[in-house]
mmCIF file of C-alpha atoms in Angstrom:
data_model
loop_
_atom_site.group_PDB
_atom_site.id
_atom_site.type_symbol
_atom_site.label_atom_id
_atom_site.label_comp_id
_atom_site.label_asym_id
_atom_site.label_seq_id
_atom_site.Cartn_x
_atom_site.Cartn_y
_atom_site.Cartn_z
ATOM 1 C CA MET A 165 -86.158 136.139 -35.226
ATOM 2 C CA THR A 166 -83.737 133.785 -32.828
ATOM 3 C CA GLY A 167 -80.284 132.751 -33.912
ATOM 4 C CA TYR A 168 -81.798 129.721 -33.025
ATOM 5 C CA ALA A 169 -84.880 129.502 -34.934
ATOM 6 C CA GLY A 170 -83.821 126.892 -37.359
ATOM 7 C CA ASN A 171 -83.434 124.513 -34.755
ATOM 8 C CA LYS A 172 -85.860 125.004 -31.882
ATOM 9 C CA ASP A 173 -86.690 121.515 -31.916
ATOM 10 C CA GLN A 174 -83.351 120.411 -31.062
ATOM 11 C CA VAL A 175 -82.914 122.535 -28.166
ATOM 12 C CA LEU A 176 -85.710 121.983 -26.806
ATOM 13 C CA ALA A 177 -84.675 118.117 -27.010
ATOM 14 C CA ARG A 178 -81.819 118.721 -25.179
ATOM 15 C CA LEU A 179 -83.089 121.373 -22.618
ATOM 16 C CA LYS A 180 -85.672 118.235 -21.805
ATOM 17 C CA ARG A 181 -83.105 115.712 -21.736
ATOM 18 C CA VAL A 182 -81.251 118.408 -18.932
ATOM 19 C CA GLU A 183 -84.481 118.200 -16.820
ATOM 20 C CA GLY A 184 -85.014 114.570 -16.917
ATOM 21 C CA GLN A 185 -81.072 114.412 -16.249
ATOM 22 C CA VAL A 186 -81.610 116.951 -12.826
ATOM 23 C CA ARG A 187 -85.120 115.028 -11.929
ATOM 24 C CA GLY A 188 -82.860 111.953 -11.905
ATOM 25 C CA ILE A 189 -80.418 113.589 -9.284
ATOM 26 C CA ALA A 190 -82.717 114.891 -7.141
ATOM 27 C CA ARG A 191 -83.831 111.342 -7.161
ATOM 28 C CA MET A 192 -80.651 110.158 -6.038
ATOM 29 C CA VAL A 193 -80.653 112.666 -3.078
ATOM 30 C CA GLU A 194 -83.885 111.713 -2.192
ATOM 31 C CA ASP A 195 -82.563 107.758 -2.005
ATOM 32 C CA ASP A 196 -79.107 108.906 -0.396
ATOM 33 C CA THR A 197 -77.323 107.647 -3.453
ATOM 34 C CA TYR A 198 -73.085 107.872 -2.902
ATOM 35 C CA CYS A 199 -71.379 111.266 -2.960
ATOM 36 C CA ILE A 200 -69.393 110.471 -5.620
ATOM 37 C CA ASP A 201 -72.351 108.848 -7.770
ATOM 38 C CA VAL A 202 -74.368 112.487 -7.011
ATOM 39 C CA LEU A 203 -71.451 115.072 -7.960
ATOM 40 C CA THR A 204 -70.842 112.530 -11.224
ATOM 41 C CA GLN A 205 -74.277 112.990 -12.628
ATOM 42 C CA VAL A 206 -74.137 116.869 -11.733
ATOM 43 C CA SER A 207 -71.278 116.742 -13.356
ATOM 44 C CA ALA A 208 -72.887 115.183 -16.632
ATOM 45 C CA ALA A 209 -76.081 117.506 -16.289
ATOM 46 C CA THR A 210 -73.750 120.753 -16.121
ATOM 47 C CA LYS A 211 -72.014 119.389 -19.310
ATOM 48 C CA ALA A 212 -74.898 118.979 -21.388
ATOM 49 C CA LEU A 213 -75.815 122.740 -19.999
ATOM 50 C CA GLN A 214 -72.681 124.346 -21.772
ATOM 51 C CA ALA A 215 -73.365 121.991 -24.993
ATOM 52 C CA VAL A 216 -77.094 124.015 -25.050
ATOM 53 C CA ALA A 217 -75.348 127.105 -24.443
ATOM 54 C CA LEU A 218 -72.187 126.447 -26.809
ATOM 55 C CA GLY A 219 -74.931 126.023 -29.506
ATOM 56 C CA LEU A 220 -77.015 128.587 -28.490
ATOM 57 C CA LEU A 221 -73.899 131.292 -28.791
ATOM 58 C CA ASP A 222 -72.588 129.792 -31.945
ATOM 59 C CA ASP A 223 -76.539 130.241 -33.758
ATOM 60 C CA HIS A 224 -75.881 133.857 -32.151
ATOM 61 C CA LEU A 225 -72.472 134.674 -33.837
ATOM 62 C CA GLY A 226 -73.572 132.835 -36.646
ATOM 63 C CA HIS A 227 -77.323 134.556 -37.420
ATOM 64 C CA CYS A 228 -77.836 138.271 -35.052
ATOM 65 C CA VAL A 229 -74.058 138.808 -34.925
ATOM 66 C CA ARG A 230 -73.576 138.327 -38.779
ATOM 67 C CA ASP A 231 -76.748 139.875 -40.024
ATOM 68 C CA ALA A 232 -75.823 143.189 -37.603
ATOM 69 C CA VAL A 233 -72.501 142.620 -39.103
ATOM 70 C CA ALA A 234 -73.650 143.349 -42.609
ATOM 71 C CA SER A 235 -76.039 145.704 -41.928
ATOM 72 C CA SER A 236 -73.456 148.260 -40.443
ATOM 73 C CA ALA A 237 -72.687 149.444 -43.420
ATOM 74 C CA THR A 238 -75.591 150.843 -43.855
ATOM 75 C CA ASP A 239 -75.523 152.753 -40.962
ATOM 76 C CA ASP A 240 -72.600 153.893 -37.983
ATOM 77 C CA GLY A 241 -71.742 150.599 -37.033
ATOM 78 C CA ALA A 242 -73.667 150.857 -33.284
ATOM 79 C CA ALA A 243 -76.024 147.378 -33.972
ATOM 80 C CA ALA A 244 -73.082 145.289 -34.739
ATOM 81 C CA ASP A 245 -70.696 147.001 -32.075
ATOM 82 C CA ALA A 246 -74.142 146.072 -29.637
ATOM 83 C CA LYS A 247 -74.319 142.586 -30.715
ATOM 84 C CA ILE A 248 -70.586 142.117 -30.290
ATOM 85 C CA ALA A 249 -70.132 143.749 -26.700
ATOM 86 C CA GLU A 250 -73.615 141.543 -26.432
ATOM 87 C CA ALA A 251 -71.649 138.555 -27.418
ATOM 88 C CA SER A 252 -68.617 139.072 -25.504
ATOM 89 C CA ALA A 253 -70.533 139.256 -22.278
ATOM 90 C CA ALA A 254 -72.419 136.369 -22.767
ATOM 91 C CA ILE A 255 -69.133 134.602 -23.696
ATOM 92 C CA ALA A 256 -67.192 136.093 -19.960
ATOM 93 C CA ARG A 257 -70.685 134.395 -18.705
ATOM 94 C CA LEU A 258 -69.952 130.984 -19.676
ATOM 95 C CA VAL A 259 -66.520 131.028 -18.708
ATOM 96 C CA ARG A 260 -66.821 132.064 -15.337
ATOM 97 C CA SER A 261 -69.779 129.501 -14.672
#
């Protein structure tokens, strides 16, 4: 089960709003809208995607990583180590973007 299963509808709604923002940006370019206005909307869409990403990361840490750490008492901790490494790599990708 995914970490965001409990709020999947909210995640999808946010992504659909971002999709609408991107379509609006495309229309702005088609209509030869002033560059700075287009850049402002690109920045807003980027921030909206970042908010979705942070929410997904929070869900991953709170569900998947927590569960792996909790189950590490019954194994050698390899699952927990793998989930932590996976989360760390995801954070690194988000920071770079």
